[in-house]
Structure formats: structure tokens, C-alpha cells
Tab-separated table of C-alpha atoms in Angstrom:
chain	number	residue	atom	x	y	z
W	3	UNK	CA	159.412	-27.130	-79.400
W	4	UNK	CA	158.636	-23.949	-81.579
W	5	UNK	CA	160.892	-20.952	-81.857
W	6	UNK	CA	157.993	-19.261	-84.306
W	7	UNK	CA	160.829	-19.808	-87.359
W	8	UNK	CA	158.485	-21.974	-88.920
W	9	UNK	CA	155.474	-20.952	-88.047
W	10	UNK	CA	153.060	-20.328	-91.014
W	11	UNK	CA	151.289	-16.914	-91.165
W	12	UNK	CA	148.090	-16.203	-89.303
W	13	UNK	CA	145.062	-16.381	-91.420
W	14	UNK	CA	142.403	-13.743	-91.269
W	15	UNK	CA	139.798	-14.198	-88.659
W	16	UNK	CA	136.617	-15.954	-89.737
W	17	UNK	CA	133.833	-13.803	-91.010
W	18	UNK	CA	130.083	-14.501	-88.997
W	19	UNK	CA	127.427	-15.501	-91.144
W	20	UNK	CA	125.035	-13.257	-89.257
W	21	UNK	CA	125.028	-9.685	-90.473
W	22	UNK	CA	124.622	-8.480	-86.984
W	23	UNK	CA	127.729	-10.642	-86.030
W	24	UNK	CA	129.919	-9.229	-89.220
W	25	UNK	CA	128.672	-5.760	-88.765
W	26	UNK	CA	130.349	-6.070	-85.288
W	27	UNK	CA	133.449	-8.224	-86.464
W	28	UNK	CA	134.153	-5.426	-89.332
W	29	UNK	CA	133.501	-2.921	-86.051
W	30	UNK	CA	136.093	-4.453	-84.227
W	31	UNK	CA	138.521	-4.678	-87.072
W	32	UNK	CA	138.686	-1.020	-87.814
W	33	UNK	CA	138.997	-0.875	-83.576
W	34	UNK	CA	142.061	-3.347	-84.061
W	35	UNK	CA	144.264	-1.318	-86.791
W	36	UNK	CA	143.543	1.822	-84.599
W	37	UNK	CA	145.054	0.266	-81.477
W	38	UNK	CA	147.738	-1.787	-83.119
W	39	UNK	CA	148.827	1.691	-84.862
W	40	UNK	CA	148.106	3.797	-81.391
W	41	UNK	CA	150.277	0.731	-79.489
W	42	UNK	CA	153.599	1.201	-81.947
W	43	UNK	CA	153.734	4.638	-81.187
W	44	UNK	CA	153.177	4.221	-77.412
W	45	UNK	CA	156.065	1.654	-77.642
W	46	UNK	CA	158.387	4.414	-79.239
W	47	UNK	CA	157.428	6.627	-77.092
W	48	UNK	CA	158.118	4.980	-74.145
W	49	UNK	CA	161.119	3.592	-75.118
W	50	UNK	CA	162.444	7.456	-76.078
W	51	UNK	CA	161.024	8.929	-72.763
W	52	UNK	CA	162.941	6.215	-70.666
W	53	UNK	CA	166.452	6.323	-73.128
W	54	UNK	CA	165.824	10.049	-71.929
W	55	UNK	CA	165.719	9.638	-68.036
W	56	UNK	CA	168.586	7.433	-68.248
W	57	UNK	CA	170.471	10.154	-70.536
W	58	UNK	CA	169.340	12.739	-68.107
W	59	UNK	CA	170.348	10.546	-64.869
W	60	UNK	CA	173.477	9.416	-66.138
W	61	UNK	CA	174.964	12.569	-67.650
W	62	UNK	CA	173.796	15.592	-66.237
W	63	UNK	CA	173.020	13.847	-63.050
W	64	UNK	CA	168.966	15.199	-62.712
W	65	UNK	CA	166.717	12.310	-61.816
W	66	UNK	CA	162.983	12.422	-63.402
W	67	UNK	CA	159.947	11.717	-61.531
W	68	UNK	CA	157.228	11.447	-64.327
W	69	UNK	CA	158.875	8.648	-66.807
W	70	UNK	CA	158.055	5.562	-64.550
W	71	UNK	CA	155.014	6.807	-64.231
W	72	UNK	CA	154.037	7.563	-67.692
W	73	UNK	CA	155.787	4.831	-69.134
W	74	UNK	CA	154.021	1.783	-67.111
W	75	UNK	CA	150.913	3.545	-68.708
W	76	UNK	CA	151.443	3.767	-71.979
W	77	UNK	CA	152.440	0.109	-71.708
W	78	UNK	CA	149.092	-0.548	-69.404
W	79	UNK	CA	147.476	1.378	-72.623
W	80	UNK	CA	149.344	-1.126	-75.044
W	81	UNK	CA	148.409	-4.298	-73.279
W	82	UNK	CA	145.144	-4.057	-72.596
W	83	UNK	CA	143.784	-2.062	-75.763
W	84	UNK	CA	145.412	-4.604	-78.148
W	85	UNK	CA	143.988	-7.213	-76.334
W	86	UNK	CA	141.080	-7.581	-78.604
W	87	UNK	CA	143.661	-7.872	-81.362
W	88	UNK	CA	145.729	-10.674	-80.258
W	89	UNK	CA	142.621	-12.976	-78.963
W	90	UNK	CA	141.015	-12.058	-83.113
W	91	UNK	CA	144.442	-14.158	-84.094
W	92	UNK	CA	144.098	-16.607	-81.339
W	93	UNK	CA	147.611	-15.064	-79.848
W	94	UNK	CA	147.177	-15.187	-76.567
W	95	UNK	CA	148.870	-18.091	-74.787
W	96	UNK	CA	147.637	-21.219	-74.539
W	97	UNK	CA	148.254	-24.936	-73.281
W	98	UNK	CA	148.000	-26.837	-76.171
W	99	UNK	CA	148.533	-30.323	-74.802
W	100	UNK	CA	144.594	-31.528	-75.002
W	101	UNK	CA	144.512	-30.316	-78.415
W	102	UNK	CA	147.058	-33.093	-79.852
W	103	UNK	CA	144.623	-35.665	-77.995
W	104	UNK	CA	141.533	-34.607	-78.746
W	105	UNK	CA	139.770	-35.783	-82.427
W	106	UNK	CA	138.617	-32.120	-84.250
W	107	UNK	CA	134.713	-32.448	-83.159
W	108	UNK	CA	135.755	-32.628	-79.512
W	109	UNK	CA	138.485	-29.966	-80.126
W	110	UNK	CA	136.486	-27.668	-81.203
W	111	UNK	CA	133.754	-28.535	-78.198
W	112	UNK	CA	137.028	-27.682	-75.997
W	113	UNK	CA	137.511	-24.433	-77.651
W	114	UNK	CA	133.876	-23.163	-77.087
W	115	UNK	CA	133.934	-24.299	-73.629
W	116	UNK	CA	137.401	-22.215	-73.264
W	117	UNK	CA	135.480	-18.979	-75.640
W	118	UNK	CA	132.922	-18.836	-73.413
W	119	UNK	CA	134.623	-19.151	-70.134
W	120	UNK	CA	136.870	-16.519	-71.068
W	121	UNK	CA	133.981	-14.477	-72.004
W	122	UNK	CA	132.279	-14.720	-69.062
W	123	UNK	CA	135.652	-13.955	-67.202
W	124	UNK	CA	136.584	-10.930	-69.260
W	125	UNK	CA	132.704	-9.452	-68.705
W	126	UNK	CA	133.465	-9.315	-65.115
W	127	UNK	CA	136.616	-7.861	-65.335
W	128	UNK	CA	135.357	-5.397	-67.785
W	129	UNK	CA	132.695	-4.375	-65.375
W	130	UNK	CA	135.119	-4.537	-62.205
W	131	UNK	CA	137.535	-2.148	-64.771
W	132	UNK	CA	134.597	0.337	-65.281
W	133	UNK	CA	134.071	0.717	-61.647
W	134	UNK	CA	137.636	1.451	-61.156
W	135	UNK	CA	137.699	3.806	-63.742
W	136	UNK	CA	134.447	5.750	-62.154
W	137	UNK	CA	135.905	5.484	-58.512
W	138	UNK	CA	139.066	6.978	-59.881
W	139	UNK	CA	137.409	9.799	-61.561
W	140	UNK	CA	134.890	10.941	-58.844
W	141	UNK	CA	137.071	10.780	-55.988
W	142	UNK	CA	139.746	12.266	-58.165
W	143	UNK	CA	142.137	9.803	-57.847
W	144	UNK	CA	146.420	9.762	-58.107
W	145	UNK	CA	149.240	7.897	-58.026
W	146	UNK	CA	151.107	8.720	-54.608
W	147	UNK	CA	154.338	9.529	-56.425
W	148	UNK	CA	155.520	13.509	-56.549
W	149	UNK	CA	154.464	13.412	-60.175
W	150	UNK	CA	150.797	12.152	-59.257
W	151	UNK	CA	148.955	11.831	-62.264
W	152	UNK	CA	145.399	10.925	-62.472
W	153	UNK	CA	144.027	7.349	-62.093
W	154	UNK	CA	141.651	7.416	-64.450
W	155	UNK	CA	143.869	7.492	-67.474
W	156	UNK	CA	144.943	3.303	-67.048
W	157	UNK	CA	141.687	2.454	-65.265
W	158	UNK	CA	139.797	3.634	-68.833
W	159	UNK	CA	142.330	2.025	-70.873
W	160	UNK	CA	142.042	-1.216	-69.152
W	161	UNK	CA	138.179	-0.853	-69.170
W	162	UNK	CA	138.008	-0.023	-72.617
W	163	UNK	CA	140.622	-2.539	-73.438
W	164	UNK	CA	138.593	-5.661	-71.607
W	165	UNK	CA	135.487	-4.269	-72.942
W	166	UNK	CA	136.991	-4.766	-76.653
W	167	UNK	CA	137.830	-8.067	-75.513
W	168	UNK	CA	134.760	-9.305	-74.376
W	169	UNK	CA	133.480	-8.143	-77.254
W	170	UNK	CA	136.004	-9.842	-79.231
W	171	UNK	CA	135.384	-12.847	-77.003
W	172	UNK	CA	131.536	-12.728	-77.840
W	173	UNK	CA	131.775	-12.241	-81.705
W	174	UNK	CA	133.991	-15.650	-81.275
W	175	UNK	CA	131.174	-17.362	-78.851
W	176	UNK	CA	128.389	-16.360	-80.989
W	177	UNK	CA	130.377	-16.927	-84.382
W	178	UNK	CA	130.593	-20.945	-83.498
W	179	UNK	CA	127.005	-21.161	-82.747
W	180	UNK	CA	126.235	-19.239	-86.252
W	181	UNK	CA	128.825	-20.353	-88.725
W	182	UNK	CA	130.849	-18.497	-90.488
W	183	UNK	CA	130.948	-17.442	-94.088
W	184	UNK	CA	133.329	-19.356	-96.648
W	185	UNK	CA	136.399	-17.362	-97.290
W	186	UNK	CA	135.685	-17.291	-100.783
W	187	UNK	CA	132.544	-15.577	-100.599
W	188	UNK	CA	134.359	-13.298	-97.310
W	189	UNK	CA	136.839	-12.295	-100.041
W	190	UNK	CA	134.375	-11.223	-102.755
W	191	UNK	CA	132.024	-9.183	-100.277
W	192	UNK	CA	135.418	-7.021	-99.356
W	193	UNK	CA	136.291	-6.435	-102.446
């Protein structure tokens, strides 16, 4: 069992050796420090707006109707548009038990198989997130609390944050069928 104490740090993601491929990996880099940076200050954010309502509730006895609200989507902002950041590492959760079995060919076979499942699953939640996100917007959609704010603003993060991911998802895909560049030669070209 792991308690991430020991764990080693992540290595940089592998750079394509197609230049369309690394155009769109460097692309999605500079998209990945954005939201990471965007994400801590949601986080602080949220956690000061809902320190507030409890300061506000507690003390002076005035309950807010907006931080629930605005709080579940900055989070819904955090999730989904880092999403693209954590699959680059690998992060997301997995079930590692094949992996132990498997010899490193047929590993790797596994992991393709998973890439491009995933892929295909995140394009149709993308799309089905898009949708959402135009509904909302035409017919002017809102929350049915007092505070009611639009729709739109967590259906296009969650569109734009599965869209990253499927892109992420397809730079991975693609990446396995092209080969990578060493890291040697990745380390001289950014520099």
C-alpha cells in the first residue's frame, strides 16, 4: 500500500516525434500552467467566500444565498479544466492490478487500449458538454436557487475542460503510434 511518501517525482510528459503532435503537446502545456495557476486561485477563493458565509451565519446571524452556488462552480471550473493536466502526468486513478501481471510489451498494448477508450469516451462527453453549454445559453438558462446564476458558466467550463482532455487524450493515442523523441534531444530543443 502507498501513502505517496515514497513516491518518486513525476517525470515530464513524453515529447511526440511528429511536429504536428509537439506543436500541439507544447499547445497544451502552456493550456496546463494557465489552468493549474487559474485552479489555485479558484481554490482560495472558494475557500475565503465559504470561511465568509460561515463568519456571516454564525456571527451576525445573515445567511448567504450566492456562496453554494458560486463555490460548487469554481470547483466544477477546477475539476474539469485541470483535467487535461492530471491525465499529461498519468494522475488520474487507476486499477493497477493487470499491470504487475502483464510483461511491458503487453502493458503497454493495455495502456493504448485504455488511451483510446478513454478518448473515445471523453469525445462524447465533450460533445454532449458543448450541447449543454449551447442549450444553456439560448434558452437562457439558471440555477433555480434565489441567487440564479447562469448555466452556461459550468456547462463551458466542463466543455472546455473535456475538450482539453480529449485533446490531451489524443496527443497520448497518437504519440504511441508515432514515438516519441529521446529526452535528451527533448531537453536540447527547449533550451
Amino acid at each position: 500500500m502507498s501513502h505517496g511518501f515514497e513516491m518518486q517525482p513525476q517525470a515530464k510528459p513524453a515529447v511526440p516525434a511528429n511536429a504536428v503532435l509537439a506543436g500541439l503537446h507544447h499547445g497544451l502545456e502552456k493550456y496546463n500552467k494557465l489552468a493549474v495557476f487559474l485552479a489555485m486561485i479558484a481554490l482560495m477563493l472558494t475557500s475565503i467566500i465559504l470561511t465568509y458565509s460561515v463568519v456571516v451565519r454564525y456571527f451576525f446571524h445573515q445567511p448567504t444565498d450566492w456562496q453554494d452556488e458560486a463555490s460548487v462552480f469554481m470547483l466544477v471550473g477546477v475539476i474539469f479544466l485541470c483535467s487535461g493536466y492530471v491525465q499529461s502526468l498519468r494522475g488520474h486513478i487507476g486499477i493497477e492490478a493487470l499491470a504487475g501481471f502483464l510483461s511491458p510489451a503487453a502493458n503497454k498494448v493495455r495502456m493504448f487500449i485504455v488511451d483510446l477508450i478513454s478518448f473515445v469516451f471523453c469525445a462524447f462527453f465533450a460533445w454532449k458538454s458543448w450541447t449543454l453549454f449551447h442549450e444553456a445559453w439560448v434558452d437562457g438558462q439558471t440555477t433555480s436557487s434565489t441567487f440564479a446564476p447562469p448555466l452556461w458558466i459550468p456547462y463551458s467550463m466542463m466543455a472546455l475542460g473535456m475538450t482539453m482532455l480529449t485533446l490531451q487524450l489524443l496527443v497520448q493515442v497518437l504519440t504511441r503510434i508515432t514515438g516519441t523523441v529521446p529526452a535528451s534531444v527533448a531537453a536540447k530543443e527547449a533550451a
